[in-house]
PDB file of C-alpha atoms in Angstrom:
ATOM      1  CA  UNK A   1     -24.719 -40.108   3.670  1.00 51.00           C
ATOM      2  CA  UNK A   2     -21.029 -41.456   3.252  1.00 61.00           C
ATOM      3  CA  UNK A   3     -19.527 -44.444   5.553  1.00 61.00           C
ATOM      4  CA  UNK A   4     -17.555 -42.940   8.165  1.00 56.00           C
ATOM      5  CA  UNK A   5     -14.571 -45.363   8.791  1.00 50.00           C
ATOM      6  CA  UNK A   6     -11.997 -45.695  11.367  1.00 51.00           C
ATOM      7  CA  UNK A   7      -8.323 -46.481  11.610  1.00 51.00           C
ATOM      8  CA  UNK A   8      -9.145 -49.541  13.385  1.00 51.00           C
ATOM      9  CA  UNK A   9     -11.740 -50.005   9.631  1.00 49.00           C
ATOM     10  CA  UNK A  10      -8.792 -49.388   7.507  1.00 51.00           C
ATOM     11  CA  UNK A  11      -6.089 -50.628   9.593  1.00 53.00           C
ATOM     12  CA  UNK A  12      -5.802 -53.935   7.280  1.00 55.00           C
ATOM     13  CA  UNK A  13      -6.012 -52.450   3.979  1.00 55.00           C
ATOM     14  CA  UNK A  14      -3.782 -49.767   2.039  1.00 56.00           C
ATOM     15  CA  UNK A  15      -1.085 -48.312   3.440  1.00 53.00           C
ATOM     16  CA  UNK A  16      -0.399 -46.735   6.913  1.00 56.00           C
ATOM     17  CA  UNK A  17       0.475 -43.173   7.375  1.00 60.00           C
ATOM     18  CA  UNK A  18       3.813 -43.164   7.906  1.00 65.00           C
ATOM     19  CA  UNK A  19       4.678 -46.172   6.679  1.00 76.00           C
ATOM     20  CA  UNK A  20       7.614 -47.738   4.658  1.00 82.00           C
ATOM     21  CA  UNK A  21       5.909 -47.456   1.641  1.00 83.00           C
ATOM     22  CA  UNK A  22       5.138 -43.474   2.050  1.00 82.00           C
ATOM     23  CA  UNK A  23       8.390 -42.806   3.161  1.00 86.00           C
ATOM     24  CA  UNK A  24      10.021 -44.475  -0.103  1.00 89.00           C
ATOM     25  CA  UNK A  25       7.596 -42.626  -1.868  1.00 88.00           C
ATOM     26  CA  UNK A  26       8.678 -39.375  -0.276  1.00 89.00           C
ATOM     27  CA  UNK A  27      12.195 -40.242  -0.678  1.00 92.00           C
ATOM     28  CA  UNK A  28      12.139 -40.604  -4.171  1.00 93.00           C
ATOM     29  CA  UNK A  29       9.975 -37.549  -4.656  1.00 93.00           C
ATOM     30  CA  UNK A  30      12.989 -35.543  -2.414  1.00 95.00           C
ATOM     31  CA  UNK A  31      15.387 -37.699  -4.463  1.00 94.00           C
ATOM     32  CA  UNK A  32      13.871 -36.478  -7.868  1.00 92.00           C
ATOM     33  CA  UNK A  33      13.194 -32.430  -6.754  1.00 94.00           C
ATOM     34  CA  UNK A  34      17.529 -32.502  -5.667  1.00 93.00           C
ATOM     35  CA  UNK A  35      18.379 -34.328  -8.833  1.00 94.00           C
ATOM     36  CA  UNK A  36      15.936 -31.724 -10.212  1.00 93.00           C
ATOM     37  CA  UNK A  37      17.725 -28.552  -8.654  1.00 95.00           C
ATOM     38  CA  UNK A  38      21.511 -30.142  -9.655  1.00 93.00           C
ATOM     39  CA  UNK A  39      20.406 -29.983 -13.006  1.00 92.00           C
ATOM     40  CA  UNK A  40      18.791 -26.511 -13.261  1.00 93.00           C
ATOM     41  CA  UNK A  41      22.526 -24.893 -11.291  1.00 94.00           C
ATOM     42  CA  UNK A  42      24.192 -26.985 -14.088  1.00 92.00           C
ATOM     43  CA  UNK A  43      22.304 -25.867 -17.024  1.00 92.00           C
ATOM     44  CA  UNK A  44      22.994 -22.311 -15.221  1.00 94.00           C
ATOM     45  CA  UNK A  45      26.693 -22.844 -15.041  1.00 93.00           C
ATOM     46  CA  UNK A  46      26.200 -24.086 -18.396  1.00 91.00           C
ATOM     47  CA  UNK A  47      24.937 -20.854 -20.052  1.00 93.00           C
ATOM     48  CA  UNK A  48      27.231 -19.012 -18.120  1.00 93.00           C
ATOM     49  CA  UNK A  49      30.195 -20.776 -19.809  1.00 92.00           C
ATOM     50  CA  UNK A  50      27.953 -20.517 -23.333  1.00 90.00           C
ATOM     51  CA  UNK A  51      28.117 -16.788 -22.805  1.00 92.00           C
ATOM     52  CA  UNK A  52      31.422 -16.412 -21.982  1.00 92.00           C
ATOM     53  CA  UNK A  53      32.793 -18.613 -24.816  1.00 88.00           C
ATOM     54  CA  UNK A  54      30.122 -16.357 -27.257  1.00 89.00           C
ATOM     55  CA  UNK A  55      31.978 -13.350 -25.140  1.00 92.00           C
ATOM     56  CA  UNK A  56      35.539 -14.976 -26.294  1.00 90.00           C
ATOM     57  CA  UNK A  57      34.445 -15.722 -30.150  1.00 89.00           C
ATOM     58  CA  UNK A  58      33.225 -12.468 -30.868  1.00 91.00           C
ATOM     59  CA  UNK A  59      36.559 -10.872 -29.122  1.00 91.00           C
ATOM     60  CA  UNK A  60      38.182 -12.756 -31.468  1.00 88.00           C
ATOM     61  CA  UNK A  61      36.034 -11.772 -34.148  1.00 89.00           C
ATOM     62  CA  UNK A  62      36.809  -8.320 -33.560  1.00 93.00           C
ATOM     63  CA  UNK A  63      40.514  -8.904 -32.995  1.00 91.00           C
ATOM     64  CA  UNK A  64      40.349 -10.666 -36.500  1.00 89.00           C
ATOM     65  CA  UNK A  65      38.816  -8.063 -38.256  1.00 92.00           C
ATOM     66  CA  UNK A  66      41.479  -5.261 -36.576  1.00 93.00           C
ATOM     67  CA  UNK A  67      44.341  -7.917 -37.978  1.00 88.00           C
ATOM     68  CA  UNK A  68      42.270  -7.996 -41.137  1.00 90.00           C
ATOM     69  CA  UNK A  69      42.256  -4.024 -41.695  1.00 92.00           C
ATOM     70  CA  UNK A  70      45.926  -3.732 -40.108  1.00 91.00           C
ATOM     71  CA  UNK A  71      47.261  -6.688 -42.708  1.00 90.00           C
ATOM     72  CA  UNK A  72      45.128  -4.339 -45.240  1.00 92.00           C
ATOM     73  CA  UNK A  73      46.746  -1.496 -44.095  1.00 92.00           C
ATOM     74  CA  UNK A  74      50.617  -2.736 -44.080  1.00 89.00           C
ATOM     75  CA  UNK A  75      49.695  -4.198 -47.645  1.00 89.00           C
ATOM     76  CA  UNK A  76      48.395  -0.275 -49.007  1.00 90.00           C
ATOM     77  CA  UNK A  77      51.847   0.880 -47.087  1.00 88.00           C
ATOM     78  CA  UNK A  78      54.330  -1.610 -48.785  1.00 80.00           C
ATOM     79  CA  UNK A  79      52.427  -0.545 -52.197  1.00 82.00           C
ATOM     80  CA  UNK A  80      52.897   3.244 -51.588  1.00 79.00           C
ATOM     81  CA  UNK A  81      56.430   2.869 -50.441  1.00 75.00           C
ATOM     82  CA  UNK A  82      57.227   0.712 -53.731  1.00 69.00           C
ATOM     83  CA  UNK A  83      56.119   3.504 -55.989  1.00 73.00           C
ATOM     84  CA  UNK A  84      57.616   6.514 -53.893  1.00 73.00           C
ATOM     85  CA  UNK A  85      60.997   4.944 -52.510  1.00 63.00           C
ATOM     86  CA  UNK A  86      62.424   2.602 -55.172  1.00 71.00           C
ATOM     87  CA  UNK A  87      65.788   2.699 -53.590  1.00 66.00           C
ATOM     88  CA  UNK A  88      64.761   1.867 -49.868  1.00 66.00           C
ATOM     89  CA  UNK A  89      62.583  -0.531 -51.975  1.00 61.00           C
ATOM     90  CA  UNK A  90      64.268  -3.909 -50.459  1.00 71.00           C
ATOM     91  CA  UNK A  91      64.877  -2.798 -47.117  1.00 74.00           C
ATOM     92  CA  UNK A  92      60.894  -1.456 -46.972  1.00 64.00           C
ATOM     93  CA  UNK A  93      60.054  -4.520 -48.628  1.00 73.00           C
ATOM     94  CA  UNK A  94      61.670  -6.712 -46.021  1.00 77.00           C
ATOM     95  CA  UNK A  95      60.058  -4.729 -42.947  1.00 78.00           C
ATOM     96  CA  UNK A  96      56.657  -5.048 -43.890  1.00 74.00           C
ATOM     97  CA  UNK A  97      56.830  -8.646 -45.345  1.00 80.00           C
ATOM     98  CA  UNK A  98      57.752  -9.768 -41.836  1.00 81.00           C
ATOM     99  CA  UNK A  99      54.804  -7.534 -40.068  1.00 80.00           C
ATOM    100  CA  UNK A 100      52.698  -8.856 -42.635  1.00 75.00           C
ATOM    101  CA  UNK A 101      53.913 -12.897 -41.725  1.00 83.00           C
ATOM    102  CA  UNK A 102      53.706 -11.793 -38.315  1.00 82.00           C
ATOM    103  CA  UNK A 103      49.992 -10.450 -38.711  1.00 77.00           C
ATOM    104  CA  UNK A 104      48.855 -13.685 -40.941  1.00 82.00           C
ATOM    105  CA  UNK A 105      50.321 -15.989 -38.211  1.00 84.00           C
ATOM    106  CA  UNK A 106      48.498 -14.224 -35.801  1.00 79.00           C
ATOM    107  CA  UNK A 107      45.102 -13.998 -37.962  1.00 79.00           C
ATOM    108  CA  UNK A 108      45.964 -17.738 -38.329  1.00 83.00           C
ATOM    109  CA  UNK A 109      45.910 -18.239 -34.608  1.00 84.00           C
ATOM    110  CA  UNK A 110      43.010 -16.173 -33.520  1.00 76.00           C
ATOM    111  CA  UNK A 111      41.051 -18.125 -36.370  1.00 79.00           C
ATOM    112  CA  UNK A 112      42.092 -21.420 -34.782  1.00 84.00           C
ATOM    113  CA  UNK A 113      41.043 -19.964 -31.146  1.00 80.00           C
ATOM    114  CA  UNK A 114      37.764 -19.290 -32.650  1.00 78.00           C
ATOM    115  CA  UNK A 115      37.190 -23.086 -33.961  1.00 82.00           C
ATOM    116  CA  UNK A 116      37.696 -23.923 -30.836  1.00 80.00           C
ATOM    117  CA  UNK A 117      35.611 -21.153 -29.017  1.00 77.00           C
ATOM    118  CA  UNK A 118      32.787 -22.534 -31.795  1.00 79.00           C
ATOM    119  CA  UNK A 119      33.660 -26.085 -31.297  1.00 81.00           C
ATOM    120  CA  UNK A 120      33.428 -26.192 -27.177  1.00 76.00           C
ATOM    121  CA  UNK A 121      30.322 -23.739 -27.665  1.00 75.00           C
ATOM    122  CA  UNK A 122      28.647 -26.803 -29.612  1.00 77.00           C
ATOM    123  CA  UNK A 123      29.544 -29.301 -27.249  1.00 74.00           C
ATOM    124  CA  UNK A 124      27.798 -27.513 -24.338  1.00 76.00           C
ATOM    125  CA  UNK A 125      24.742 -26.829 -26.409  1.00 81.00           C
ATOM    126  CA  UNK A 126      24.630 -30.973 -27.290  1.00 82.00           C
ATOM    127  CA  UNK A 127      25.276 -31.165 -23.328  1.00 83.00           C
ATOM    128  CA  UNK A 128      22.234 -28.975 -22.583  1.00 78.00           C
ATOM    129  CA  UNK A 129      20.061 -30.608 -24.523  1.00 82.00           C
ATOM    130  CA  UNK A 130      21.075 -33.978 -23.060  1.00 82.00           C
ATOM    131  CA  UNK A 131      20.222 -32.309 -19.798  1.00 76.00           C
ATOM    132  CA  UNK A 132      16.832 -30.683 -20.678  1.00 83.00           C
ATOM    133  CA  UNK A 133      16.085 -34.529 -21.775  1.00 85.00           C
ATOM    134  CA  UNK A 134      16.991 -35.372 -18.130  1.00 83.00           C
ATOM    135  CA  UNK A 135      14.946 -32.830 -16.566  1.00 81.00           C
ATOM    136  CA  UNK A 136      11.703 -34.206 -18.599  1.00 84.00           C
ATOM    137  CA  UNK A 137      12.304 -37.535 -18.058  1.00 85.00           C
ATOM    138  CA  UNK A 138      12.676 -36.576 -14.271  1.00 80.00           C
ATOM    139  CA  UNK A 139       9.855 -34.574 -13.937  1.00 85.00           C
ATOM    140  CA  UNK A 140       7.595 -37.695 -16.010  1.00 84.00           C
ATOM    141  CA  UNK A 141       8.548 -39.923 -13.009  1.00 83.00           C
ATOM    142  CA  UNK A 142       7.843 -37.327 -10.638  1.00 82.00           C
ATOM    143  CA  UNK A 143       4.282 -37.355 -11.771  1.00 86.00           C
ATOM    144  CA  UNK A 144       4.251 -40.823 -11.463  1.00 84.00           C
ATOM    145  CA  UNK A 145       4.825 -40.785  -8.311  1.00 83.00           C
ATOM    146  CA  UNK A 146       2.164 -38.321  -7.910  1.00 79.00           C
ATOM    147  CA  UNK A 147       0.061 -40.245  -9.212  1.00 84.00           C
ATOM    148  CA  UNK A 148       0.951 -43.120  -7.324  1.00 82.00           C
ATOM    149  CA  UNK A 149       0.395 -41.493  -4.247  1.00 80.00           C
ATOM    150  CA  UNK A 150      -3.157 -40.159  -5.342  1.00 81.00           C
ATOM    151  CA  UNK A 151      -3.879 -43.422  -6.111  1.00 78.00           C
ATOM    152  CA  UNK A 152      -2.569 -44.915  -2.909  1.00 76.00           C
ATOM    153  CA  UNK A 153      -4.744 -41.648  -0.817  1.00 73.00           C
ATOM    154  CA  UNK A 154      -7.619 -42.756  -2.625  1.00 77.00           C
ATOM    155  CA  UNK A 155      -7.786 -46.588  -2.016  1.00 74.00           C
ATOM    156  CA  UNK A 156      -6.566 -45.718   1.724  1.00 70.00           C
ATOM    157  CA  UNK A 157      -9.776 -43.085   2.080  1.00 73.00           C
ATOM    158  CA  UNK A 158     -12.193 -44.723  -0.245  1.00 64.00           C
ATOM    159  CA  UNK A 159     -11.666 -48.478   0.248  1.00 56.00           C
TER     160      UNK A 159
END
């Protein structure tokens, strides 16, 4: 049969309920589960922004590729025109060399848009990663301090 003990026992050894001890235990535990929860409504603001920049870059894909077949396009006109109009030749020539600038400057920009759609994209993947590192590290300590108080429960109860 087990030893029944009192507080009055116990009341020398271990820790009290509600003492200082449990309640800096229980505010680190609170302490750790909010850090916890700021990090998960980051890393879901993150991957909001990761889809909207993936959004952006493949907008810009697409508006690359309609430059692409449009600067394609203007090219297979200017050639055409050449062979059919030889006497409007400079005036034709001049019209479509400028649309053509115009649509390489803007393929130029769109590509430079997308380095930097790509660019920010990696930076919030290195941040999430930094932040799932967090979260593990977090949720090691909160285990300790599970532990900790199983350990402390146990030498309170068993002696």
């Amino acid at each position: 049969m087990s030893n029944v003990h009192t507080l009055k026992d116990i009341k020398n050894r271990g820790h009290w309920l509600g003492s200082a001890y449990e309640q800096e235990l229980e505010k680190k535990l609170r302490t750790a589960i909010d850090f916890n929860f700021e990090i998960t409504n980051f890393n879901e603001k993150l991957q909001a922004e990761i889809s909207e920049y993936s959004e952006r870059e493949e907008d810009i894909g697409n508006k690359i590729s309609q430059l692409n077949a449009s600067s394609t396009k203007v090219r297979s006109q200017l050639i055409s025109e050449r062979k059919s109009h030889s006497e409007n030749q400079r005036e034709l020539e001049a019209k479509y060399s400028a649309e053509v600038k115009s649509l390489k400057s803007s393929i130029k920009t769109l590509k430079r848009e997308a380095t930097l759609a790509q660019k920010a994209l990696s930076v919030d993947k290195v941040q999430i990663l930094s932040l799932e590192t967090k979260i593990r590290e977090l949720e090691g300590k909160l285990e300790d301090i599970d532990l900790e108080r199983t350990y402390h429960d146990l030498d309170v109860m068993g002696g």
